Amino acid sequence: MAKDLTQELKFRDPAKARALAEAMQRNLDAIGREVSVMHVCGSHEQAIARFGLRAVLPRQLQLIMGPGCPVCVTDGPEVDEAVALAGMGVHVCTYGDMLRLPGTSRSLADAQADGGKVHVVYSVDQAVELARAHPAEEVVFFASGFETTAVATAAAALAQPPKNFSILSVHKYVPAAMDLVAQSKQTKIEGFIAAGHAAIITGWAIFEPFAQKTNTPVVVAGFEPLDVLASIVKLTDLIRERKAEVFNAYPRCVTREGSQPAQRVLWKVFEARSGKWRGIAEVPEGNLDLRPEFAHLDARKRFRIDTGAVRDEAASGLEAECICGTIMMGLASPHDCTLFGKACVPESPVGACMVSSEGTCRIWHTYGGAPDLRGVGLPASSEG
Amino acid sequence: MEKLVQKIGLKHGSGGRAMRQLIEEVFLELASPVDGIGLSALDDGAALRIGDQWLVVTTDSHVVHPIFFPGGDIGRISVSGTVNDLAMMGATEPMGLTCAVILEDGFPRADLERIRDSMKATALEAGAPFVTGDTKVVGRGDADGIFINTTGVALTRRVVTDAGLRAGDLLIITGTIGDHGMAIMSKRHDLGLQGDLRSDVAPINGLIRAALAAGGDDVVAMKDPTRGGVAGSLHEMAAKGKVGVLIDEQAVPVRDEVRAAGDMLGIDPLLVANEGKAVIGVRAASAGKVLAALRAHPLGRDAAIFARALGERPGAVILDTGLGKRLLAEPEGELLPRIC
């Protein structure tokens, strides 16, 4: 434990943070106009919000969280499928964040309250174990997450799971979403911070075609506060120099090629297909679906999932006001939402972004939002 | 916009925003004007004028689960909680305590005697005599083992409220934070960290007496950060004093074990309950004296100046993380029901 703490403190040194903030300010002064950059990862937002990093950013720099929460972008009708399966008496295993995610009208938590066999698991292996323990009953793993967790699901699929085990995949693929944001005419994102843990698997070179095509620099970043600040300095370097390059600011974990074995496992089992992301749009190559060779493990093929009974496309009054999709596209912040922190709170979330601990709204709610605190407590303004 | 809740939830007892709202919506109706500090002040207790002194009265029900935990038990909490609430009003010499016990049919006598012994020892430590009590037994399932209510009374010449902060005041925490809540949480969730995590439950009236002796009238606000943690206390103190509060996170004393457990559970120690600590607001000129007096006491060795009151952002609690700044949200509730 002591060693972990020392390691951690190395990436939480206030003096280094100040130096990085100054470097950022010099870059923005040199650029001489307002700049917006986007990160696409809930863990990055957690570090930014937890440590209050926005309070040290230059005023001309907007740091926005994009579609970086796989739970949040899981579409209502996809949740309906899981709810319908639970209604059929099938065991449905999923990660904790997915439990309260609303479908078009109901969540898995509702299904559980009605006696559905819904289980929260910490890994796909626990779902496989459950299937082994109950060979006469069907067990479905409702599989969510980006590339990182998709590799774990794929590995389980390849490890000859029991016959009564199947997968309902709602895995999402991050690079596709970055494409979408970069090509949107409404957003003016001049640089991206890519998620370090996903890049451990994919390698950083995967972003090179994206950077060239969209003429936007990408910096791969880790998750300690200094990792995030250093990545923003590098990103503003690249913007200042007008270089649409990919830079790996997380070399202690990420390589150019990534993990080849993990990629082989991932693409052996999954293929990227177009799919609807909640509140956003149809995302080309945004969903990771099981390949036809794995049809025997595909819950959508194994069961006739009829979502008719649990589906209700007519959104309630509150849901109609929810702006999660606009927030995830980087066009609005939670403070722009009339529901945020009032009708929409973690105990009774209206939108997906308040459900998941990776969602922008949930994170902002936990860490006090993002008011401008740059001048607070400084000698000139404190003793009022 | 927010509609009134029709059913009480566990969050309404967790010391956060939900509880405050419930009290304001339901119980404030019972308040009537008194000569002194009454129910409407929503402080740790009441202070009623008697001649040139104040009679401080406080009451507290204890429902902690489990009843025995690393570092203490429900008996020690039931005495400490009430003695400490008196002390937070400036009354550090309890005249008397009451003890009302609700027992569930079938509760083991041996456990009851163990709890009685713990209450006796803690009362002795605090110099607080028990003067009356009440015993009730309810059917199986009508209560969970044992609930204890204690009431305390004490006289003081000067009342300290939780509303006295002014811009420029410094805030002292009397020791490490989060120990009690994390010990309970670790025991309940069986985190396997129990050996390292111990509740800080203790009567701290002696410690507060030392602080008041050193700081005198410059000790302007006090609060014990139980449910809702230090964050909850600071929110109340900031709102009532109409000041902003800026915390220096790196100055907050936290044990490594508590920090590690917090990281594991995703819980900020600032939101976690304490049962043997106080947040003390002091005029800046006397902060050094008060800090030295606290540190000279065995229960205050880790005391630290950790925050200051600002003239700007009244009601807001701001956390300086060393890397940046953010608002510290007011605890909502439900973090951990039945913590004390």
mmCIF file with all atom_site columns, N, CA and C in Angstrom, chain A residues 136-172:
data_model
loop_
_atom_site.group_PDB
_atom_site.id
_atom_site.type_symbol
_atom_site.label_atom_id
_atom_site.label_alt_id
_atom_site.label_comp_id
_atom_site.label_asym_id
_atom_site.label_entity_id
_atom_site.label_seq_id
_atom_site.pdbx_PDB_ins_code
_atom_site.Cartn_x
_atom_site.Cartn_y
_atom_site.Cartn_z
_atom_site.occupancy
_atom_site.B_iso_or_equiv
_atom_site.pdbx_formal_charge
_atom_site.auth_seq_id
_atom_site.auth_comp_id
_atom_site.auth_asym_id
_atom_site.auth_atom_id
_atom_site.pdbx_PDB_model_num
ATOM 1   N N  . ALA A 1 136 ? -29.028 -26.070 -15.961 1.00 0.00 ? 136 ALA A N  1
ATOM 2   C CA . ALA A 1 136 ? -30.359 -26.232 -16.555 1.00 0.00 ? 136 ALA A CA 1
ATOM 3   C C  . ALA A 1 136 ? -31.019 -24.889 -16.867 1.00 0.00 ? 136 ALA A C  1
ATOM 4   N N  . GLU A 1 137 ? -30.355 -23.780 -16.496 1.00 0.00 ? 137 GLU A N  1
ATOM 5   C CA . GLU A 1 137 ? -30.982 -22.476 -16.705 1.00 0.00 ? 137 GLU A CA 1
ATOM 6   C C  . GLU A 1 137 ? -30.147 -21.620 -17.657 1.00 0.00 ? 137 GLU A C  1
ATOM 7   N N  . GLU A 1 138 ? -30.832 -20.759 -18.390 1.00 0.00 ? 138 GLU A N  1
ATOM 8   C CA . GLU A 1 138 ? -30.145 -19.894 -19.344 1.00 0.00 ? 138 GLU A CA 1
ATOM 9   C C  . GLU A 1 138 ? -29.555 -18.664 -18.638 1.00 0.00 ? 138 GLU A C  1
ATOM 10  N N  . VAL A 1 139 ? -28.287 -18.363 -18.942 1.00 0.00 ? 139 VAL A N  1
ATOM 11  C CA . VAL A 1 139 ? -27.634 -17.196 -18.355 1.00 0.00 ? 139 VAL A CA 1
ATOM 12  C C  . VAL A 1 139 ? -27.135 -16.287 -19.484 1.00 0.00 ? 139 VAL A C  1
ATOM 13  N N  . VAL A 1 140 ? -27.588 -15.036 -19.469 1.00 0.00 ? 140 VAL A N  1
ATOM 14  C CA . VAL A 1 140 ? -27.165 -14.082 -20.497 1.00 0.00 ? 140 VAL A CA 1
ATOM 15  C C  . VAL A 1 140 ? -26.287 -13.014 -19.852 1.00 0.00 ? 140 VAL A C  1
ATOM 16  N N  . PHE A 1 141 ? -25.152 -12.736 -20.474 1.00 0.00 ? 141 PHE A N  1
ATOM 17  C CA . PHE A 1 141 ? -24.316 -11.625 -20.019 1.00 0.00 ? 141 PHE A CA 1
ATOM 18  C C  . PHE A 1 141 ? -24.635 -10.414 -20.879 1.00 0.00 ? 141 PHE A C  1
ATOM 19  N N  . PHE A 1 142 ? -25.200 -9.388  -20.247 1.00 0.00 ? 142 PHE A N  1
ATOM 20  C CA . PHE A 1 142 ? -25.530 -8.139  -20.936 1.00 0.00 ? 142 PHE A CA 1
ATOM 21  C C  . PHE A 1 142 ? -24.241 -7.324  -20.928 1.00 0.00 ? 142 PHE A C  1
ATOM 22  N N  . ALA A 1 143 ? -23.508 -7.371  -22.056 1.00 0.00 ? 143 ALA A N  1
ATOM 23  C CA . ALA A 1 143 ? -22.105 -6.957  -22.097 1.00 0.00 ? 143 ALA A CA 1
ATOM 24  C C  . ALA A 1 143 ? -21.966 -5.520  -22.558 1.00 0.00 ? 143 ALA A C  1
ATOM 25  N N  . SER A 1 144 ? -21.530 -4.640  -21.642 1.00 0.00 ? 144 SER A N  1
ATOM 26  C CA . SER A 1 144 ? -21.361 -3.240  -22.014 1.00 0.00 ? 144 SER A CA 1
ATOM 27  C C  . SER A 1 144 ? -19.914 -2.815  -21.826 1.00 0.00 ? 144 SER A C  1
ATOM 28  N N  . GLY A 1 145 ? -19.577 -1.693  -22.431 1.00 0.00 ? 145 GLY A N  1
ATOM 29  C CA . GLY A 1 145 ? -18.232 -1.145  -22.269 1.00 0.00 ? 145 GLY A CA 1
ATOM 30  C C  . GLY A 1 145 ? -17.553 -0.933  -23.608 1.00 0.00 ? 145 GLY A C  1
ATOM 31  N N  . PHE A 1 146 ? -16.431 -0.216  -23.556 1.00 0.00 ? 146 PHE A N  1
ATOM 32  C CA . PHE A 1 146 ? -15.631 0.018   -24.760 1.00 0.00 ? 146 PHE A CA 1
ATOM 33  C C  . PHE A 1 146 ? -14.688 -1.164  -24.996 1.00 0.00 ? 146 PHE A C  1
ATOM 34  N N  . GLU A 1 147 ? -13.663 -0.932  -25.814 1.00 0.00 ? 147 GLU A N  1
ATOM 35  C CA . GLU A 1 147 ? -12.726 -1.981  -26.194 1.00 0.00 ? 147 GLU A CA 1
ATOM 36  C C  . GLU A 1 147 ? -12.178 -2.770  -25.003 1.00 0.00 ? 147 GLU A C  1
ATOM 37  N N  . THR A 1 148 ? -11.924 -2.044  -23.903 1.00 0.00 ? 148 THR A N  1
ATOM 38  C CA . THR A 1 148 ? -11.297 -2.682  -22.755 1.00 0.00 ? 148 THR A CA 1
ATOM 39  C C  . THR A 1 148 ? -12.110 -3.869  -22.242 1.00 0.00 ? 148 THR A C  1
ATOM 40  N N  . THR A 1 149 ? -13.390 -3.617  -21.943 1.00 0.00 ? 149 THR A N  1
ATOM 41  C CA . THR A 1 149 ? -14.197 -4.715  -21.417 1.00 0.00 ? 149 THR A CA 1
ATOM 42  C C  . THR A 1 149 ? -14.606 -5.679  -22.532 1.00 0.00 ? 149 THR A C  1
ATOM 43  N N  . ALA A 1 150 ? -14.663 -5.181  -23.782 1.00 0.00 ? 150 ALA A N  1
ATOM 44  C CA . ALA A 1 150 ? -15.024 -6.069  -24.892 1.00 0.00 ? 150 ALA A CA 1
ATOM 45  C C  . ALA A 1 150 ? -13.993 -7.181  -25.048 1.00 0.00 ? 150 ALA A C  1
ATOM 46  N N  . VAL A 1 151 ? -12.723 -6.884  -24.782 1.00 0.00 ? 151 VAL A N  1
ATOM 47  C CA . VAL A 1 151 ? -11.686 -7.919  -24.868 1.00 0.00 ? 151 VAL A CA 1
ATOM 48  C C  . VAL A 1 151 ? -11.965 -9.019  -23.853 1.00 0.00 ? 151 VAL A C  1
ATOM 49  N N  . ALA A 1 152 ? -12.378 -8.619  -22.638 1.00 0.00 ? 152 ALA A N  1
ATOM 50  C CA . ALA A 1 152 ? -12.682 -9.615  -21.608 1.00 0.00 ? 152 ALA A CA 1
ATOM 51  C C  . ALA A 1 152 ? -13.864 -10.485 -22.042 1.00 0.00 ? 152 ALA A C  1
ATOM 52  N N  . THR A 1 153 ? -14.880 -9.858  -22.620 1.00 0.00 ? 153 THR A N  1
ATOM 53  C CA . THR A 1 153 ? -16.036 -10.624 -23.093 1.00 0.00 ? 153 THR A CA 1
ATOM 54  C C  . THR A 1 153 ? -15.607 -11.594 -24.194 1.00 0.00 ? 153 THR A C  1
ATOM 55  N N  . ALA A 1 154 ? -14.767 -11.087 -25.115 1.00 0.00 ? 154 ALA A N  1
ATOM 56  C CA . ALA A 1 154 ? -14.307 -11.926 -26.225 1.00 0.00 ? 154 ALA A CA 1
ATOM 57  C C  . ALA A 1 154 ? -13.514 -13.125 -25.704 1.00 0.00 ? 154 ALA A C  1
ATOM 58  N N  . ALA A 1 155 ? -12.663 -12.870 -24.704 1.00 0.00 ? 155 ALA A N  1
ATOM 59  C CA . ALA A 1 155 ? -11.858 -13.964 -24.158 1.00 0.00 ? 155 ALA A CA 1
ATOM 60  C C  . ALA A 1 155 ? -12.759 -15.032 -23.555 1.00 0.00 ? 155 ALA A C  1
ATOM 61  N N  . ALA A 1 156 ? -13.819 -14.593 -22.872 1.00 0.00 ? 156 ALA A N  1
ATOM 62  C CA . ALA A 1 156 ? -14.755 -15.562 -22.287 1.00 0.00 ? 156 ALA A CA 1
ATOM 63  C C  . ALA A 1 156 ? -15.449 -16.362 -23.389 1.00 0.00 ? 156 ALA A C  1
ATOM 64  N N  . ALA A 1 157 ? -15.776 -15.691 -24.506 1.00 0.00 ? 157 ALA A N  1
ATOM 65  C CA . ALA A 1 157 ? -16.445 -16.375 -25.609 1.00 0.00 ? 157 ALA A CA 1
ATOM 66  C C  . ALA A 1 157 ? -15.548 -17.452 -26.217 1.00 0.00 ? 157 ALA A C  1
ATOM 67  N N  . LEU A 1 158 ? -14.238 -17.191 -26.191 1.00 0.00 ? 158 LEU A N  1
ATOM 68  C CA . LEU A 1 158 ? -13.295 -18.140 -26.790 1.00 0.00 ? 158 LEU A CA 1
ATOM 69  C C  . LEU A 1 158 ? -12.908 -19.267 -25.835 1.00 0.00 ? 158 LEU A C  1
ATOM 70  N N  . ALA A 1 159 ? -13.267 -19.118 -24.556 1.00 0.00 ? 159 ALA A N  1
ATOM 71  C CA . ALA A 1 159 ? -12.818 -20.105 -23.566 1.00 0.00 ? 159 ALA A CA 1
ATOM 72  C C  . ALA A 1 159 ? -13.849 -21.209 -23.349 1.00 0.00 ? 159 ALA A C  1
ATOM 73  N N  . GLN A 1 160 ? -14.594 -21.530 -24.388 1.00 0.00 ? 160 GLN A N  1
ATOM 74  C CA . GLN A 1 160 ? -15.601 -22.573 -24.343 1.00 0.00 ? 160 GLN A CA 1
ATOM 75  C C  . GLN A 1 160 ? -16.522 -22.485 -23.135 1.00 0.00 ? 160 GLN A C  1
ATOM 76  N N  . PRO A 1 161 ? -17.319 -21.442 -23.122 1.00 0.00 ? 161 PRO A N  1
ATOM 77  C CA . PRO A 1 161 ? -18.275 -21.301 -22.016 1.00 0.00 ? 161 PRO A CA 1
ATOM 78  C C  . PRO A 1 161 ? -19.343 -22.395 -22.097 1.00 0.00 ? 161 PRO A C  1
ATOM 79  N N  . PRO A 1 162 ? -20.044 -22.654 -20.996 1.00 0.00 ? 162 PRO A N  1
ATOM 80  C CA . PRO A 1 162 ? -21.083 -23.693 -21.016 1.00 0.00 ? 162 PRO A CA 1
ATOM 81  C C  . PRO A 1 162 ? -22.197 -23.353 -22.008 1.00 0.00 ? 162 PRO A C  1
ATOM 82  N N  . LYS A 1 163 ? -22.940 -24.356 -22.409 1.00 0.00 ? 163 LYS A N  1
ATOM 83  C CA . LYS A 1 163 ? -23.930 -24.205 -23.470 1.00 0.00 ? 163 LYS A CA 1
ATOM 84  C C  . LYS A 1 163 ? -25.075 -23.276 -23.091 1.00 0.00 ? 163 LYS A C  1
ATOM 85  N N  . ASN A 1 164 ? -25.328 -23.159 -21.794 1.00 0.00 ? 164 ASN A N  1
ATOM 86  C CA . ASN A 1 164 ? -26.447 -22.313 -21.352 1.00 0.00 ? 164 ASN A CA 1
ATOM 87  C C  . ASN A 1 164 ? -26.034 -20.853 -21.159 1.00 0.00 ? 164 ASN A C  1
ATOM 88  N N  . PHE A 1 165 ? -24.824 -20.504 -21.636 1.00 0.00 ? 165 PHE A N  1
ATOM 89  C CA . PHE A 1 165 ? -24.330 -19.125 -21.505 1.00 0.00 ? 165 PHE A CA 1
ATOM 90  C C  . PHE A 1 165 ? -24.410 -18.417 -22.853 1.00 0.00 ? 165 PHE A C  1
ATOM 91  N N  . SER A 1 166 ? -24.886 -17.198 -22.832 1.00 0.00 ? 166 SER A N  1
ATOM 92  C CA . SER A 1 166 ? -24.869 -16.416 -24.071 1.00 0.00 ? 166 SER A CA 1
ATOM 93  C C  . SER A 1 166 ? -24.622 -14.935 -23.759 1.00 0.00 ? 166 SER A C  1
ATOM 94  N N  . ILE A 1 167 ? -24.424 -14.163 -24.831 1.00 0.00 ? 167 ILE A N  1
ATOM 95  C CA . ILE A 1 167 ? -24.005 -12.765 -24.691 1.00 0.00 ? 167 ILE A CA 1
ATOM 96  C C  . ILE A 1 167 ? -24.972 -11.854 -25.426 1.00 0.00 ? 167 ILE A C  1
ATOM 97  N N  . LEU A 1 168 ? -25.424 -10.810 -24.720 1.00 0.00 ? 168 LEU A N  1
ATOM 98  C CA . LEU A 1 168 ? -26.182 -9.746  -25.370 1.00 0.00 ? 168 LEU A CA 1
ATOM 99  C C  . LEU A 1 168 ? -25.236 -8.553  -25.432 1.00 0.00 ? 168 LEU A C  1
ATOM 100 N N  . SER A 1 169 ? -24.604 -8.358  -26.591 1.00 0.00 ? 169 SER A N  1
ATOM 101 C CA . SER A 1 169 ? -23.550 -7.341  -26.667 1.00 0.00 ? 169 SER A CA 1
ATOM 102 C C  . SER A 1 169 ? -24.099 -5.949  -26.938 1.00 0.00 ? 169 SER A C  1
ATOM 103 N N  . VAL A 1 170 ? -23.722 -5.028  -26.053 1.00 0.00 ? 170 VAL A N  1
ATOM 104 C CA . VAL A 1 170 ? -23.926 -3.608  -26.342 1.00 0.00 ? 170 VAL A CA 1
ATOM 105 C C  . VAL A 1 170 ? -22.571 -2.905  -26.218 1.00 0.00 ? 170 VAL A C  1
ATOM 106 N N  . HIS A 1 171 ? -21.511 -3.646  -26.528 1.00 0.00 ? 171 HIS A N  1
ATOM 107 C CA . HIS A 1 171 ? -20.175 -3.049  -26.516 1.00 0.00 ? 171 HIS A CA 1
ATOM 108 C C  . HIS A 1 171 ? -20.087 -1.964  -27.593 1.00 0.00 ? 171 HIS A C  1
ATOM 109 N N  . LYS A 1 172 ? -19.337 -0.912  -27.264 1.00 0.00 ? 172 LYS A N  1
ATOM 110 C CA . LYS A 1 172 ? -19.197 0.224   -28.192 1.00 0.00 ? 172 LYS A CA 1
ATOM 111 C C  . LYS A 1 172 ? -17.719 0.426   -28.532 1.00 0.00 ? 172 LYS A C  1
#
